[in-house]
Amino acid sequence: MSGSEKITAEVAIIGSGVAGAMIAWKLASLGVKNIVMLEAGPRVDRAQIVQAFKASPLIDFSSGYPNSAHAPRPDWNNKDRPYIDTVGPVPVKTEYIRAVGGTTWHWSGSVPRFLPSDFRLKSEYGVGVDWPFGYDALEPFYAEAETEMGVAGDDAENCGGPRSGKYPLPPVPRSYSDTYIAEKLQGMGVKFLTRPAARATEPYRGRAQCQGFGTCSPICPSGAQYAAIYHVETAEKLGVRVIDNCRADRIVADGTAKEIIARRPDGGEVRVGAKIFVAAANGIETPRLLLMSAGESAPAGIANSSGQVGRNFMEHPTVICTMLMKDPVWAGRGPETIIFSNTYRDGDFRRERPGWVLSAENRVSFYDVTHELLQQGVAPPDLQGKIRDRLRRQVSLYANVEQLPDAANGITLDWSRRDAAGQPVIRHYYSFGDYEKKGFAHAKGVLSKAAKALGAEILSTRDPVPIHHPMGMARMGNDKKTSVTDGFGRCHDHGNLFLAGSALFPSASAANPTLTIAALALRTAGEIAKQLKS
């Protein structure tokens, strides 16, 4: 076993995903020296991940990525020893990566902005809570994040809040199936937009043009899709030290944060002291770390005088309707998702039920179709032809539904049980309220009408499922009695400890969270730089 290593930094960042990477890069670009970033997992290579996924018999998005005893991650195929113990009425099987660059190694690349009303949910509609600032305060950082991530979008379309500039890249071209669906559903009042995507539609900052593999999740083979590894490596060129395979187990804090206690795979201890600390693990690991850092002065966990750490978990429960068209539409050409609709996203109805985003899935479901046909007794030589016919005619429409914060939804730690790394097991409670259920009913009604407008046969309409968008559990706000941090992610209880990532979200919107995570991180970086100078 190795001995103890002591590191001293100006800024110590836990996590190398999009939030941590953006903060490290931004601070370094502003001239801050001696920045250290800790990552629990290892470095990975894109080509190796592609080959590992191809060789894996599993079909989840995380297959092929590391899952070591030192830095375990959710693996829902391991039923004997689950990393997260899901309790409550609704299963939630969140997937994420613990590796340098974080979970943007595998994601859809979808980066719509929140709407101005998403920041004022309580004020405008009398439900949920407001953010501690409005859309205008975040807009410049949205624009900066879009530039940094290389977002492709259509400047002629209003996909979210008002914009101060243009997208850095032209929009992703629509596939034939997207065009067909959009035209057919115009008659029922649905307006489809080209989804803003962190995807290179032409060469951009060393990224090649998208080749249309359609495997955005689990991996973009060509690297055309943005991944946070870009900003990790850019930060390293500016002098940031990235320490991989270094798992943060605890933040020592009283009135201020004092140090991070971390572990190497061989058991060696790493202690990191700094002027400023940033916890940017992810929407589950960050609140978990705060709870694990409980001590004599903070028995309920650090940064938790409000009692809100681990509470108010939100997701985007999604209703998926799979249907069979009369004629071939050839879904699966190009990225996995290209068009979406804000038709049902905002309005006074949000007083009673949530907004939701309608999307067309441009993905070929080889496994699901083959499994279903085999279950029906279809066998060779007929099987291949049946698969071909289904795949060229099958499409899925899905509704990403907004969820309100609920203090009952969230995580606690089971100190009597340990995961592979010796840390307390996460217990995750999740449920839907009447508000969300009204949204599901509305979405199912619209999807049924859409099938009729398309002249399609509905094959299945799945019950709402979470889609790997963990949010909340360490929310920001102006009142330290009801929130964990201020509007910059600075913990109310510890003035030199900042949080970053989706755990900060007071409400969920119906939009994918990654662009807002990046924008918040850039805003936080500016505040950290200011605090270091004071």
mmCIF file with all atom_site columns, N, CA and C in Angstrom, residues 314-361:
data_model
loop_
_atom_site.group_PDB
_atom_site.id
_atom_site.type_symbol
_atom_site.label_atom_id
_atom_site.label_alt_id
_atom_site.label_comp_id
_atom_site.label_asym_id
_atom_site.label_entity_id
_atom_site.label_seq_id
_atom_site.pdbx_PDB_ins_code
_atom_site.Cartn_x
_atom_site.Cartn_y
_atom_site.Cartn_z
_atom_site.occupancy
_atom_site.B_iso_or_equiv
_atom_site.pdbx_formal_charge
_atom_site.auth_seq_id
_atom_site.auth_comp_id
_atom_site.auth_asym_id
_atom_site.auth_atom_id
_atom_site.pdbx_PDB_model_num
ATOM 1   N N  . MET A 1 314 ? -34.842 15.125 -9.448  1.00 0.00 ? 314 MET A N  1
ATOM 2   C CA . MET A 1 314 ? -35.723 15.250 -10.614 1.00 0.00 ? 314 MET A CA 1
ATOM 3   C C  . MET A 1 314 ? -35.091 14.522 -11.790 1.00 0.00 ? 314 MET A C  1
ATOM 4   N N  . GLU A 1 315 ? -35.933 14.094 -12.700 1.00 0.00 ? 315 GLU A N  1
ATOM 5   C CA . GLU A 1 315 ? -35.504 13.449 -13.939 1.00 0.00 ? 315 GLU A CA 1
ATOM 6   C C  . GLU A 1 315 ? -36.375 13.986 -15.065 1.00 0.00 ? 315 GLU A C  1
ATOM 7   N N  . HIS A 1 316 ? -36.231 13.413 -16.236 1.00 0.00 ? 316 HIS A N  1
ATOM 8   C CA . HIS A 1 316 ? -37.150 13.671 -17.339 1.00 0.00 ? 316 HIS A CA 1
ATOM 9   C C  . HIS A 1 316 ? -37.856 12.357 -17.673 1.00 0.00 ? 316 HIS A C  1
ATOM 10  N N  . PRO A 1 317 ? -38.870 12.002 -16.878 1.00 0.00 ? 317 PRO A N  1
ATOM 11  C CA . PRO A 1 317 ? -39.602 10.775 -17.202 1.00 0.00 ? 317 PRO A CA 1
ATOM 12  C C  . PRO A 1 317 ? -40.144 10.863 -18.619 1.00 0.00 ? 317 PRO A C  1
ATOM 13  N N  . THR A 1 318 ? -39.946 9.787  -19.375 1.00 0.00 ? 318 THR A N  1
ATOM 14  C CA . THR A 1 318 ? -40.192 9.822  -20.813 1.00 0.00 ? 318 THR A CA 1
ATOM 15  C C  . THR A 1 318 ? -41.174 8.739  -21.246 1.00 0.00 ? 318 THR A C  1
ATOM 16  N N  . VAL A 1 319 ? -42.174 9.174  -21.994 1.00 0.00 ? 319 VAL A N  1
ATOM 17  C CA . VAL A 1 319 ? -43.152 8.257  -22.588 1.00 0.00 ? 319 VAL A CA 1
ATOM 18  C C  . VAL A 1 319 ? -42.705 7.973  -24.018 1.00 0.00 ? 319 VAL A C  1
ATOM 19  N N  . ILE A 1 320 ? -42.498 6.698  -24.341 1.00 0.00 ? 320 ILE A N  1
ATOM 20  C CA . ILE A 1 320 ? -41.997 6.317  -25.666 1.00 0.00 ? 320 ILE A CA 1
ATOM 21  C C  . ILE A 1 320 ? -43.070 5.531  -26.400 1.00 0.00 ? 320 ILE A C  1
ATOM 22  N N  . CYS A 1 321 ? -43.422 6.012  -27.577 1.00 0.00 ? 321 CYS A N  1
ATOM 23  C CA . CYS A 1 321 ? -44.426 5.350  -28.404 1.00 0.00 ? 321 CYS A CA 1
ATOM 24  C C  . CYS A 1 321 ? -43.753 4.830  -29.672 1.00 0.00 ? 321 CYS A C  1
ATOM 25  N N  . THR A 1 322 ? -43.726 3.515  -29.830 1.00 0.00 ? 322 THR A N  1
ATOM 26  C CA . THR A 1 322 ? -43.121 2.890  -31.000 1.00 0.00 ? 322 THR A CA 1
ATOM 27  C C  . THR A 1 322 ? -44.224 2.470  -31.958 1.00 0.00 ? 322 THR A C  1
ATOM 28  N N  . MET A 1 323 ? -44.057 2.825  -33.206 1.00 0.00 ? 323 MET A N  1
ATOM 29  C CA . MET A 1 323 ? -45.123 2.572  -34.183 1.00 0.00 ? 323 MET A CA 1
ATOM 30  C C  . MET A 1 323 ? -44.553 2.067  -35.497 1.00 0.00 ? 323 MET A C  1
ATOM 31  N N  . LEU A 1 324 ? -45.423 1.447  -36.284 1.00 0.00 ? 324 LEU A N  1
ATOM 32  C CA . LEU A 1 324 ? -45.022 0.882  -37.568 1.00 0.00 ? 324 LEU A CA 1
ATOM 33  C C  . LEU A 1 324 ? -45.746 1.629  -38.681 1.00 0.00 ? 324 LEU A C  1
ATOM 34  N N  . MET A 1 325 ? -44.976 2.279  -39.535 1.00 0.00 ? 325 MET A N  1
ATOM 35  C CA . MET A 1 325 ? -45.532 3.044  -40.643 1.00 0.00 ? 325 MET A CA 1
ATOM 36  C C  . MET A 1 325 ? -45.964 2.096  -41.766 1.00 0.00 ? 325 MET A C  1
ATOM 37  N N  . LYS A 1 326 ? -46.872 2.584  -42.619 1.00 0.00 ? 326 LYS A N  1
ATOM 38  C CA . LYS A 1 326 ? -47.303 1.779  -43.756 1.00 0.00 ? 326 LYS A CA 1
ATOM 39  C C  . LYS A 1 326 ? -46.199 1.635  -44.792 1.00 0.00 ? 326 LYS A C  1
ATOM 40  N N  . ASP A 1 327 ? -45.471 2.715  -45.007 1.00 0.00 ? 327 ASP A N  1
ATOM 41  C CA . ASP A 1 327 ? -44.401 2.723  -46.006 1.00 0.00 ? 327 ASP A CA 1
ATOM 42  C C  . ASP A 1 327 ? -43.046 2.897  -45.320 1.00 0.00 ? 327 ASP A C  1
ATOM 43  N N  . PRO A 1 328 ? -41.964 2.474  -45.960 1.00 0.00 ? 328 PRO A N  1
ATOM 44  C CA . PRO A 1 328 ? -40.632 2.646  -45.378 1.00 0.00 ? 328 PRO A CA 1
ATOM 45  C C  . PRO A 1 328 ? -40.288 4.123  -45.178 1.00 0.00 ? 328 PRO A C  1
ATOM 46  N N  . VAL A 1 329 ? -39.685 4.451  -44.037 1.00 0.00 ? 329 VAL A N  1
ATOM 47  C CA . VAL A 1 329 ? -39.209 5.816  -43.776 1.00 0.00 ? 329 VAL A CA 1
ATOM 48  C C  . VAL A 1 329 ? -37.715 5.822  -43.449 1.00 0.00 ? 329 VAL A C  1
ATOM 49  N N  . TRP A 1 330 ? -37.143 4.636  -43.240 1.00 0.00 ? 330 TRP A N  1
ATOM 50  C CA . TRP A 1 330 ? -35.692 4.494  -43.120 1.00 0.00 ? 330 TRP A CA 1
ATOM 51  C C  . TRP A 1 330 ? -35.096 5.325  -41.984 1.00 0.00 ? 330 TRP A C  1
ATOM 52  N N  . ALA A 1 331 ? -35.658 5.222  -40.782 1.00 0.00 ? 331 ALA A N  1
ATOM 53  C CA . ALA A 1 331 ? -35.039 5.876  -39.629 1.00 0.00 ? 331 ALA A CA 1
ATOM 54  C C  . ALA A 1 331 ? -33.655 5.290  -39.389 1.00 0.00 ? 331 ALA A C  1
ATOM 55  N N  . GLY A 1 332 ? -32.786 6.081  -38.752 1.00 0.00 ? 332 GLY A N  1
ATOM 56  C CA . GLY A 1 332 ? -31.448 5.591  -38.427 1.00 0.00 ? 332 GLY A CA 1
ATOM 57  C C  . GLY A 1 332 ? -30.352 6.172  -39.283 1.00 0.00 ? 332 GLY A C  1
ATOM 58  N N  . ARG A 1 333 ? -30.712 7.050  -40.206 1.00 0.00 ? 333 ARG A N  1
ATOM 59  C CA . ARG A 1 333 ? -29.689 7.699  -41.026 1.00 0.00 ? 333 ARG A CA 1
ATOM 60  C C  . ARG A 1 333 ? -29.266 8.988  -40.330 1.00 0.00 ? 333 ARG A C  1
ATOM 61  N N  . GLY A 1 334 ? -28.021 9.044  -39.899 1.00 0.00 ? 334 GLY A N  1
ATOM 62  C CA . GLY A 1 334 ? -27.532 10.233 -39.212 1.00 0.00 ? 334 GLY A CA 1
ATOM 63  C C  . GLY A 1 334 ? -27.580 10.067 -37.703 1.00 0.00 ? 334 GLY A C  1
ATOM 64  N N  . PRO A 1 335 ? -27.415 11.158 -36.957 1.00 0.00 ? 335 PRO A N  1
ATOM 65  C CA . PRO A 1 335 ? -27.411 11.088 -35.492 1.00 0.00 ? 335 PRO A CA 1
ATOM 66  C C  . PRO A 1 335 ? -28.715 10.539 -34.943 1.00 0.00 ? 335 PRO A C  1
ATOM 67  N N  . GLU A 1 336 ? -28.677 10.134 -33.673 1.00 0.00 ? 336 GLU A N  1
ATOM 68  C CA . GLU A 1 336 ? -29.815 9.413  -33.101 1.00 0.00 ? 336 GLU A CA 1
ATOM 69  C C  . GLU A 1 336 ? -31.029 10.296 -32.841 1.00 0.00 ? 336 GLU A C  1
ATOM 70  N N  . THR A 1 337 ? -30.855 11.592 -32.760 1.00 0.00 ? 337 THR A N  1
ATOM 71  C CA . THR A 1 337 ? -32.006 12.480 -32.575 1.00 0.00 ? 337 THR A CA 1
ATOM 72  C C  . THR A 1 337 ? -31.709 13.817 -33.251 1.00 0.00 ? 337 THR A C  1
ATOM 73  N N  . ILE A 1 338 ? -32.608 14.244 -34.138 1.00 0.00 ? 338 ILE A N  1
ATOM 74  C CA . ILE A 1 338 ? -32.345 15.437 -34.953 1.00 0.00 ? 338 ILE A CA 1
ATOM 75  C C  . ILE A 1 338 ? -33.430 16.497 -34.782 1.00 0.00 ? 338 ILE A C  1
ATOM 76  N N  . ILE A 1 339 ? -34.692 16.089 -34.649 1.00 0.00 ? 339 ILE A N  1
ATOM 77  C CA . ILE A 1 339 ? -35.775 17.064 -34.551 1.00 0.00 ? 339 ILE A CA 1
ATOM 78  C C  . ILE A 1 339 ? -36.514 16.935 -33.219 1.00 0.00 ? 339 ILE A C  1
ATOM 79  N N  . PHE A 1 340 ? -37.085 18.062 -32.798 1.00 0.00 ? 340 PHE A N  1
ATOM 80  C CA . PHE A 1 340 ? -37.903 18.068 -31.586 1.00 0.00 ? 340 PHE A CA 1
ATOM 81  C C  . PHE A 1 340 ? -38.924 19.183 -31.696 1.00 0.00 ? 340 PHE A C  1
ATOM 82  N N  . SER A 1 341 ? -39.906 19.157 -30.800 1.00 0.00 ? 341 SER A N  1
ATOM 83  C CA . SER A 1 341 ? -40.968 20.156 -30.847 1.00 0.00 ? 341 SER A CA 1
ATOM 84  C C  . SER A 1 341 ? -41.220 20.739 -29.466 1.00 0.00 ? 341 SER A C  1
ATOM 85  N N  . ASN A 1 342 ? -41.329 22.064 -29.408 1.00 0.00 ? 342 ASN A N  1
ATOM 86  C CA . ASN A 1 342 ? -41.684 22.773 -28.178 1.00 0.00 ? 342 ASN A CA 1
ATOM 87  C C  . ASN A 1 342 ? -43.186 23.047 -28.090 1.00 0.00 ? 342 ASN A C  1
ATOM 88  N N  . THR A 1 343 ? -43.975 22.450 -28.976 1.00 0.00 ? 343 THR A N  1
ATOM 89  C CA . THR A 1 343 ? -45.406 22.739 -29.052 1.00 0.00 ? 343 THR A CA 1
ATOM 90  C C  . THR A 1 343 ? -46.105 22.583 -27.705 1.00 0.00 ? 343 THR A C  1
ATOM 91  N N  . TYR A 1 344 ? -45.666 21.601 -26.913 1.00 0.00 ? 344 TYR A N  1
ATOM 92  C CA . TYR A 1 344 ? -46.343 21.316 -25.639 1.00 0.00 ? 344 TYR A CA 1
ATOM 93  C C  . TYR A 1 344 ? -45.453 21.635 -24.436 1.00 0.00 ? 344 TYR A C  1
ATOM 94  N N  . ARG A 1 345 ? -44.496 22.518 -24.649 1.00 0.00 ? 345 ARG A N  1
ATOM 95  C CA . ARG A 1 345 ? -43.480 22.753 -23.618 1.00 0.00 ? 345 ARG A CA 1
ATOM 96  C C  . ARG A 1 345 ? -43.848 23.844 -22.621 1.00 0.00 ? 345 ARG A C  1
ATOM 97  N N  . ASP A 1 346 ? -44.601 24.847 -23.042 1.00 0.00 ? 346 ASP A N  1
ATOM 98  C CA . ASP A 1 346 ? -44.842 25.978 -22.151 1.00 0.00 ? 346 ASP A CA 1
ATOM 99  C C  . ASP A 1 346 ? -46.236 26.542 -22.351 1.00 0.00 ? 346 ASP A C  1
ATOM 100 N N  . GLY A 1 347 ? -46.780 27.085 -21.292 1.00 0.00 ? 347 GLY A N  1
ATOM 101 C CA . GLY A 1 347 ? -48.097 27.707 -21.335 1.00 0.00 ? 347 GLY A CA 1
ATOM 102 C C  . GLY A 1 347 ? -48.719 27.713 -19.954 1.00 0.00 ? 347 GLY A C  1
ATOM 103 N N  . ASP A 1 348 ? -49.863 28.376 -19.828 1.00 0.00 ? 348 ASP A N  1
ATOM 104 C CA . ASP A 1 348 ? -50.510 28.491 -18.532 1.00 0.00 ? 348 ASP A CA 1
ATOM 105 C C  . ASP A 1 348 ? -50.951 27.135 -17.990 1.00 0.00 ? 348 ASP A C  1
ATOM 106 N N  . PHE A 1 349 ? -51.019 26.123 -18.860 1.00 0.00 ? 349 PHE A N  1
ATOM 107 C CA . PHE A 1 349 ? -51.366 24.774 -18.408 1.00 0.00 ? 349 PHE A CA 1
ATOM 108 C C  . PHE A 1 349 ? -50.377 24.245 -17.376 1.00 0.00 ? 349 PHE A C  1
ATOM 109 N N  . ARG A 1 350 ? -49.169 24.838 -17.314 1.00 0.00 ? 350 ARG A N  1
ATOM 110 C CA . ARG A 1 350 ? -48.161 24.347 -16.371 1.00 0.00 ? 350 ARG A CA 1
ATOM 111 C C  . ARG A 1 350 ? -48.560 24.585 -14.907 1.00 0.00 ? 350 ARG A C  1
ATOM 112 N N  . ARG A 1 351 ? -49.619 25.309 -14.696 1.00 0.00 ? 351 ARG A N  1
ATOM 113 C CA . ARG A 1 351 ? -50.172 25.405 -13.341 1.00 0.00 ? 351 ARG A CA 1
ATOM 114 C C  . ARG A 1 351 ? -50.734 24.057 -12.889 1.00 0.00 ? 351 ARG A C  1
ATOM 115 N N  . GLU A 1 352 ? -51.192 23.269 -13.849 1.00 0.00 ? 352 GLU A N  1
ATOM 116 C CA . GLU A 1 352 ? -51.879 22.017 -13.535 1.00 0.00 ? 352 GLU A CA 1
ATOM 117 C C  . GLU A 1 352 ? -51.104 20.771 -13.973 1.00 0.00 ? 352 GLU A C  1
ATOM 118 N N  . ARG A 1 353 ? -50.336 20.884 -15.043 1.00 0.00 ? 353 ARG A N  1
ATOM 119 C CA . ARG A 1 353 ? -49.589 19.738 -15.548 1.00 0.00 ? 353 ARG A CA 1
ATOM 120 C C  . ARG A 1 353 ? -48.297 20.228 -16.179 1.00 0.00 ? 353 ARG A C  1
ATOM 121 N N  . PRO A 1 354 ? -47.319 19.340 -16.329 1.00 0.00 ? 354 PRO A N  1
ATOM 122 C CA . PRO A 1 354 ? -46.005 19.778 -16.798 1.00 0.00 ? 354 PRO A CA 1
ATOM 123 C C  . PRO A 1 354 ? -45.933 20.031 -18.289 1.00 0.00 ? 354 PRO A C  1
ATOM 124 N N  . GLY A 1 355 ? -44.953 20.831 -18.669 1.00 0.00 ? 355 GLY A N  1
ATOM 125 C CA . GLY A 1 355 ? -44.597 20.939 -20.075 1.00 0.00 ? 355 GLY A CA 1
ATOM 126 C C  . GLY A 1 355 ? -43.786 19.713 -20.485 1.00 0.00 ? 355 GLY A C  1
ATOM 127 N N  . TRP A 1 356 ? -43.771 19.455 -21.768 1.00 0.00 ? 356 TRP A N  1
ATOM 128 C CA . TRP A 1 356 ? -42.972 18.328 -22.254 1.00 0.00 ? 356 TRP A CA 1
ATOM 129 C C  . TRP A 1 356 ? -42.519 18.584 -23.685 1.00 0.00 ? 356 TRP A C  1
ATOM 130 N N  . VAL A 1 357 ? -41.426 17.943 -24.039 1.00 0.00 ? 357 VAL A N  1
ATOM 131 C CA . VAL A 1 357 ? -40.825 18.081 -25.364 1.00 0.00 ? 357 VAL A CA 1
ATOM 132 C C  . VAL A 1 357 ? -41.091 16.815 -26.166 1.00 0.00 ? 357 VAL A C  1
ATOM 133 N N  . LEU A 1 358 ? -41.585 16.982 -27.387 1.00 0.00 ? 358 LEU A N  1
ATOM 134 C CA . LEU A 1 358 ? -41.849 15.872 -28.299 1.00 0.00 ? 358 LEU A CA 1
ATOM 135 C C  . LEU A 1 358 ? -40.649 15.693 -29.231 1.00 0.00 ? 358 LEU A C  1
ATOM 136 N N  . SER A 1 359 ? -40.175 14.468 -29.340 1.00 0.00 ? 359 SER A N  1
ATOM 137 C CA . SER A 1 359 ? -39.014 14.184 -30.187 1.00 0.00 ? 359 SER A CA 1
ATOM 138 C C  . SER A 1 359 ? -39.262 12.960 -31.044 1.00 0.00 ? 359 SER A C  1
ATOM 139 N N  . ALA A 1 360 ? -38.584 12.932 -32.175 1.00 0.00 ? 360 ALA A N  1
ATOM 140 C CA . ALA A 1 360 ? -38.564 11.745 -33.031 1.00 0.00 ? 360 ALA A CA 1
ATOM 141 C C  . ALA A 1 360 ? -37.214 11.071 -32.860 1.00 0.00 ? 360 ALA A C  1
ATOM 142 N N  . GLU A 1 361 ? -37.246 9.782  -32.606 1.00 0.00 ? 361 GLU A N  1
ATOM 143 C CA . GLU A 1 361 ? -36.002 9.048  -32.417 1.00 0.00 ? 361 GLU A CA 1
ATOM 144 C C  . GLU A 1 361 ? -35.504 8.533  -33.762 1.00 0.00 ? 361 GLU A C  1
#
